[in-house]
mmCIF file of C-alpha atoms in Angstrom:
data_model
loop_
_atom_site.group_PDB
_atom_site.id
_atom_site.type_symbol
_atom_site.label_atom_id
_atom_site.label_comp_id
_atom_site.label_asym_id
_atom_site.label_seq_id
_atom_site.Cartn_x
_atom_site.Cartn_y
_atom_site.Cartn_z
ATOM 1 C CA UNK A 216 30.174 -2.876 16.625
ATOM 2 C CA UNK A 217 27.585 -0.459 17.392
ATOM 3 C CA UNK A 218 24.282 -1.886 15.854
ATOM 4 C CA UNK A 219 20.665 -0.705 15.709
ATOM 5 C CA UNK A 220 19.975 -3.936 18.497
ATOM 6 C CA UNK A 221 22.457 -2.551 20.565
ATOM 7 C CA UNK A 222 21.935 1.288 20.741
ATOM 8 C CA UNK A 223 17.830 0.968 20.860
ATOM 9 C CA UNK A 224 18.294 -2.021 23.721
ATOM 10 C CA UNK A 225 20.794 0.507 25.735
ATOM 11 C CA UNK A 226 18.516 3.645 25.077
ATOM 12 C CA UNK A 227 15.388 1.011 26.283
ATOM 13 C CA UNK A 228 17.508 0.616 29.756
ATOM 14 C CA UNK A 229 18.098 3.950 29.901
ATOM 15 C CA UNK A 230 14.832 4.725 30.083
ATOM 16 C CA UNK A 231 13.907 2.683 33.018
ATOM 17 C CA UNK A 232 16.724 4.238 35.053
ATOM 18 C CA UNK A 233 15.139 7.652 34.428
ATOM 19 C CA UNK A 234 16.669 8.774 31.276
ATOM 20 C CA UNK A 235 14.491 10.313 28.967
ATOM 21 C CA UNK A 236 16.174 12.052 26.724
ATOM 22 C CA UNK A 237 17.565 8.710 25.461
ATOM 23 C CA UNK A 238 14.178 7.165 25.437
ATOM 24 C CA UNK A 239 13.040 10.177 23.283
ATOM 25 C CA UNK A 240 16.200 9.820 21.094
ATOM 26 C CA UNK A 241 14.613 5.945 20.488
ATOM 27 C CA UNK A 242 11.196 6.840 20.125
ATOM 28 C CA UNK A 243 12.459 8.915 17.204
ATOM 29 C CA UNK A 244 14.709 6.635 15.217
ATOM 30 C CA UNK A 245 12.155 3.801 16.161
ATOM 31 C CA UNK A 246 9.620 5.902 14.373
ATOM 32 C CA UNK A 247 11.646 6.644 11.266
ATOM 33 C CA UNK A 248 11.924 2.694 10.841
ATOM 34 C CA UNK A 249 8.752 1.861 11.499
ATOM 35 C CA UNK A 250 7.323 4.869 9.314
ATOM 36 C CA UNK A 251 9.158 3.211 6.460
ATOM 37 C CA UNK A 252 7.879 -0.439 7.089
ATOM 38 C CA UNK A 253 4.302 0.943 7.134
ATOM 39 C CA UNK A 254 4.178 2.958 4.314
ATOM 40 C CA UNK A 255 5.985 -0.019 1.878
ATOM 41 C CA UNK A 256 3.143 -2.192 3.549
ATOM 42 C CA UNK A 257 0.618 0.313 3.031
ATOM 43 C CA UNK A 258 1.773 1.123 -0.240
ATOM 44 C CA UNK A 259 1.454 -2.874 -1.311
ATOM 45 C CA UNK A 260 -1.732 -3.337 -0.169
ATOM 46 C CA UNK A 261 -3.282 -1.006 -2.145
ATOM 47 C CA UNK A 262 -3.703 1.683 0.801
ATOM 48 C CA UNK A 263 -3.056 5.610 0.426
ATOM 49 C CA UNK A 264 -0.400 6.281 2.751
ATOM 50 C CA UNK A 265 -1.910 9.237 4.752
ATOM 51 C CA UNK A 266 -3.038 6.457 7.138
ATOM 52 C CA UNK A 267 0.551 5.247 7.263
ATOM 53 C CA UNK A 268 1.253 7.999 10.303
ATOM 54 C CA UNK A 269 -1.403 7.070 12.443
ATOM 55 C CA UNK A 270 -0.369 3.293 12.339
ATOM 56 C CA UNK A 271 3.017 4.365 13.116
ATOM 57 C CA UNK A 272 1.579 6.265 16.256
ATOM 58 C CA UNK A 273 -0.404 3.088 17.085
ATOM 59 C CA UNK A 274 2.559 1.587 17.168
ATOM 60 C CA UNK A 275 4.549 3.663 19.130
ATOM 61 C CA UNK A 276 1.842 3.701 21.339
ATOM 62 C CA UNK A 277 2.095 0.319 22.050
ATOM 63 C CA UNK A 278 5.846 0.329 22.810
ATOM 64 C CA UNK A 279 5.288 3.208 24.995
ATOM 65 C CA UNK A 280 2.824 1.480 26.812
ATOM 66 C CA UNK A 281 4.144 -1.751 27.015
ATOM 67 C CA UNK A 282 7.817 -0.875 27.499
ATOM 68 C CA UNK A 283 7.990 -2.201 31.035
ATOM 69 C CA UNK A 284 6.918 -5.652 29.092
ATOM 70 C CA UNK A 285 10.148 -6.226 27.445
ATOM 71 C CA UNK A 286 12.770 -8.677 29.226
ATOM 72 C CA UNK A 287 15.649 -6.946 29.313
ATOM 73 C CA UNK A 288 17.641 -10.025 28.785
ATOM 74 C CA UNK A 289 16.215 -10.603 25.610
ATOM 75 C CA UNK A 290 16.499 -9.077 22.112
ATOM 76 C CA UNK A 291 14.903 -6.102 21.280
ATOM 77 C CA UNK A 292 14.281 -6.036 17.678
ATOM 78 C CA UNK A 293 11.988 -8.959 17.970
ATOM 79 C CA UNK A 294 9.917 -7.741 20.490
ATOM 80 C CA UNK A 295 9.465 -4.501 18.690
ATOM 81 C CA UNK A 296 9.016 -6.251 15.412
ATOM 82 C CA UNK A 297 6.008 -8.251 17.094
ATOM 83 C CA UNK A 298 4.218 -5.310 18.263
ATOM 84 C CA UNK A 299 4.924 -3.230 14.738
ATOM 85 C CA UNK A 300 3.719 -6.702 12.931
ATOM 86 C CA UNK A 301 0.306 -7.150 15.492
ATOM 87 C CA UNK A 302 -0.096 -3.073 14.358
ATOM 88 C CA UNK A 303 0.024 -3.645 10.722
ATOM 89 C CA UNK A 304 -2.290 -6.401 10.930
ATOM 90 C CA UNK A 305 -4.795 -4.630 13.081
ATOM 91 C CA UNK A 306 -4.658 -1.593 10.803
ATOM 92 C CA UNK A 307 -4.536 -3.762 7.474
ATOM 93 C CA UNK A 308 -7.761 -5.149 8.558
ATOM 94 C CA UNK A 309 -9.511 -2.175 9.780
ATOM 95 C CA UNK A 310 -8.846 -0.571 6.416
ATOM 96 C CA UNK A 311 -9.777 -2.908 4.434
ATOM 97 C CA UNK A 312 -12.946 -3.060 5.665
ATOM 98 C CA UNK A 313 -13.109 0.793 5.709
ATOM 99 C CA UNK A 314 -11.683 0.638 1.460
ATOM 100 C CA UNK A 315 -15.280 -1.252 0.654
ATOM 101 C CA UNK A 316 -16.665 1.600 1.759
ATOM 102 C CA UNK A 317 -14.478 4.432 0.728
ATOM 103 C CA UNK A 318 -12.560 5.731 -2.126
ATOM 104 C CA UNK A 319 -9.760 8.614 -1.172
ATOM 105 C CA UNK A 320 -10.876 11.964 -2.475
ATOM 106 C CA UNK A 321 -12.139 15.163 -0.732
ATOM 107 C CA UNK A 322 -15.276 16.581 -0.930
ATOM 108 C CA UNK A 323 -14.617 19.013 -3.533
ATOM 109 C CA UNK A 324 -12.713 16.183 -5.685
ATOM 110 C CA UNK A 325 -16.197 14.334 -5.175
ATOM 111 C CA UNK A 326 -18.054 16.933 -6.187
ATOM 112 C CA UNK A 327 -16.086 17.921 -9.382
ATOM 113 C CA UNK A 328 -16.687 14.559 -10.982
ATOM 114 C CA UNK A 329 -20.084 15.692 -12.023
ATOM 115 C CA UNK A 330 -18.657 19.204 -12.930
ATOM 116 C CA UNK A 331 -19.259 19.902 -16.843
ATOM 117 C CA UNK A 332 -15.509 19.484 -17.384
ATOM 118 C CA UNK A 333 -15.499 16.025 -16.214
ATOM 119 C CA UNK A 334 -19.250 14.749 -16.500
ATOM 120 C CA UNK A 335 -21.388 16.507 -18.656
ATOM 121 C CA UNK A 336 -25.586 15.974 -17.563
ATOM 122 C CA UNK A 337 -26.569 18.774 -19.972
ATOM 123 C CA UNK A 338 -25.123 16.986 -22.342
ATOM 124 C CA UNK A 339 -26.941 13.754 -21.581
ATOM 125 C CA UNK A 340 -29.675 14.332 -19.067
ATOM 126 C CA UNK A 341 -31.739 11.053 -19.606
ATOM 127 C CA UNK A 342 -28.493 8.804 -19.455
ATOM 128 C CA UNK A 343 -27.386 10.601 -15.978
ATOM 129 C CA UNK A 344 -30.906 10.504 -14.636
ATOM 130 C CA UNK A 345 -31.240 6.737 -15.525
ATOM 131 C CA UNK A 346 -28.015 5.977 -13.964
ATOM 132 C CA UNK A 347 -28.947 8.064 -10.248
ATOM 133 C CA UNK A 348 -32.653 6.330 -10.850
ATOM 134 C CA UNK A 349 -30.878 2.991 -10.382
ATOM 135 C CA UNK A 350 -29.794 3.847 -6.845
ATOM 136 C CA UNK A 351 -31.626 3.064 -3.470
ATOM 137 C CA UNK A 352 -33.254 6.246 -2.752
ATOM 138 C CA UNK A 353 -30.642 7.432 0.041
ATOM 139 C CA UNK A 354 -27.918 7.263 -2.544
ATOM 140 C CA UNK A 355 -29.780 8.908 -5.035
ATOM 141 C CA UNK A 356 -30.744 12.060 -2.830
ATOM 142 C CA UNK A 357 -26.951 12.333 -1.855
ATOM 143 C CA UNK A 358 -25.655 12.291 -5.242
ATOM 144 C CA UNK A 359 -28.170 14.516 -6.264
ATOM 145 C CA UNK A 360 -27.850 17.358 -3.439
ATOM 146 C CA UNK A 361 -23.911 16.767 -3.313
ATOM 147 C CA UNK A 362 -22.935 15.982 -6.818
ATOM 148 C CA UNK A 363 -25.335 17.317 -8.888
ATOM 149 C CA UNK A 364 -26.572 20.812 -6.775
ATOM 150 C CA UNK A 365 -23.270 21.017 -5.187
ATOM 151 C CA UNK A 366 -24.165 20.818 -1.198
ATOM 152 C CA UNK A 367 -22.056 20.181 1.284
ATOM 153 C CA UNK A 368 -22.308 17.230 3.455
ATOM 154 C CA UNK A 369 -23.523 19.239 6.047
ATOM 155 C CA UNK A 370 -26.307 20.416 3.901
ATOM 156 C CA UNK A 371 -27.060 17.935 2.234
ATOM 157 C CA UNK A 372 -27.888 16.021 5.345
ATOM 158 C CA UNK A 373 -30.068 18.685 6.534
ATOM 159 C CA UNK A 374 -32.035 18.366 3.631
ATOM 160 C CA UNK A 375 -32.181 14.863 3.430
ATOM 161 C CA UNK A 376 -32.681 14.482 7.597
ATOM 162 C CA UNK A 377 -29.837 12.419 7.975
ATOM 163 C CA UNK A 378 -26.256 12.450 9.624
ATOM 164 C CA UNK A 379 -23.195 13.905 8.306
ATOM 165 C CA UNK A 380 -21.808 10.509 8.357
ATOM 166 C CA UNK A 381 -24.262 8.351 6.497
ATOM 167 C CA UNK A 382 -24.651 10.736 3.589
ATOM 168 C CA UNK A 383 -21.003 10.759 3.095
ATOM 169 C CA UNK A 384 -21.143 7.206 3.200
ATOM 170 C CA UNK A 385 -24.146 6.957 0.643
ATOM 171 C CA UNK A 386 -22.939 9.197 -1.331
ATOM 172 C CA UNK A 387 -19.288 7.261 -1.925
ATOM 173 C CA UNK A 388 -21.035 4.008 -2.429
ATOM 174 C CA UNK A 389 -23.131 5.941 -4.842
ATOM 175 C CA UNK A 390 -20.439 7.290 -6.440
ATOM 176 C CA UNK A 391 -18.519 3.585 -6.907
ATOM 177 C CA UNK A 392 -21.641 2.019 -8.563
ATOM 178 C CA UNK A 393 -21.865 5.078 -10.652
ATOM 179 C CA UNK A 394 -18.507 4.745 -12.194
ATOM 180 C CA UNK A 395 -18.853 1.126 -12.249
ATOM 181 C CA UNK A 396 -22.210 1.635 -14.304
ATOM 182 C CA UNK A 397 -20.315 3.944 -16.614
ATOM 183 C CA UNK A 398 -17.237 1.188 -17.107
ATOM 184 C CA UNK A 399 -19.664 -1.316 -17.747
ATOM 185 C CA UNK A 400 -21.474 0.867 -20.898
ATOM 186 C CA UNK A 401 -18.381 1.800 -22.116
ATOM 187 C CA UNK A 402 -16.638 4.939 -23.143
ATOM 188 C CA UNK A 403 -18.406 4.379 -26.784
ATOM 189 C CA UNK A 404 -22.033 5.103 -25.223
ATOM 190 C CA UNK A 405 -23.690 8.266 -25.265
#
């Protein structure tokens, strides 16, 4: 019987005699697997799975790298499934330290939750300025040239002298507390 072990352990040989097209033929069916394994992980932690391809390219990485590693006298699968776990792990970490930070939407997407179809300040001025007043002063000039003036990042960094970077950064953590203050008052309060 012809099973995933034994065709991705021959193809692995193959490799080190010089075939490559069999290596490549791996490297693809490999990358289907693992694709699927990182996404369902990705997926359970709580993760958008946009990120899922680059782990899977970590991963492959790795193999490619350390192909020379594996004993060919061994099993493949759990050598592979060591490097793929070690992968998830690092990644897992990494964003979840990057998810305090960071919630998934594009600029624009940002942006349009203060639009008058979604967040109305005419409506309520003194409630949406008491809400930016509550941020540190960095958060409150992002939301204000981003959110409320509708800068880009770029822009908005020139006007506040800062980087790209950290206004994007102040202005999602901004953003979170923002919501969170509106959660907290209640759909009932206007």
């Amino acid at each position: 019987m012809d099973t995933r072990e034994d065709r991705w352990a021959k193809a692995m040989r193959a490799e080190r005699t010089g075939d490559s097209a069999a290596y490549e033929a791996f490297l693809r069916a490999f990358a289907a697997s693992v694709r699927r394994i990182v996404e369902a992980h990705l997926r359970y932690m709580g993760f958008s799975l946009y990120e899922a391809e680059d782990v899977v390219q970590e991963v492959l990485i790795a193999v490619h790298f350390r192909r020379h590693q594996w004993d060919t006298k061994r099993s493949l699968l759990p050598w592979l499934n060591a490097i793929t776990r070690y992968k998830i792990i690092d990644a897992s970490r990494r964003l979840g330290r990057d998810a305090r930070t960071r919630v998934d939407l594009t600029e624009e997407q940002w942006a349009g939750l203060f639009s008058f179809e979604v967040f109305d300040p005419e409506r309520n001025p003194a409630d949406v300025e008491k809400l930016i007043s509550a941020l540190p002063p960095g958060e409150q000039a992002a939301v204000r040239a981003i959110g409320l003036e509708g800068a880009s990042t770029k822009e908005a960094a020139a006007r506040i002298g800062s980087t790209e970077g950290a206004v994007r950064v102040a202005f999602h953590r901004s953003l979170k507390k923002l919501m969170a203050a509106t959660q907290r008052r209640g759909p009932g309060h206007e």
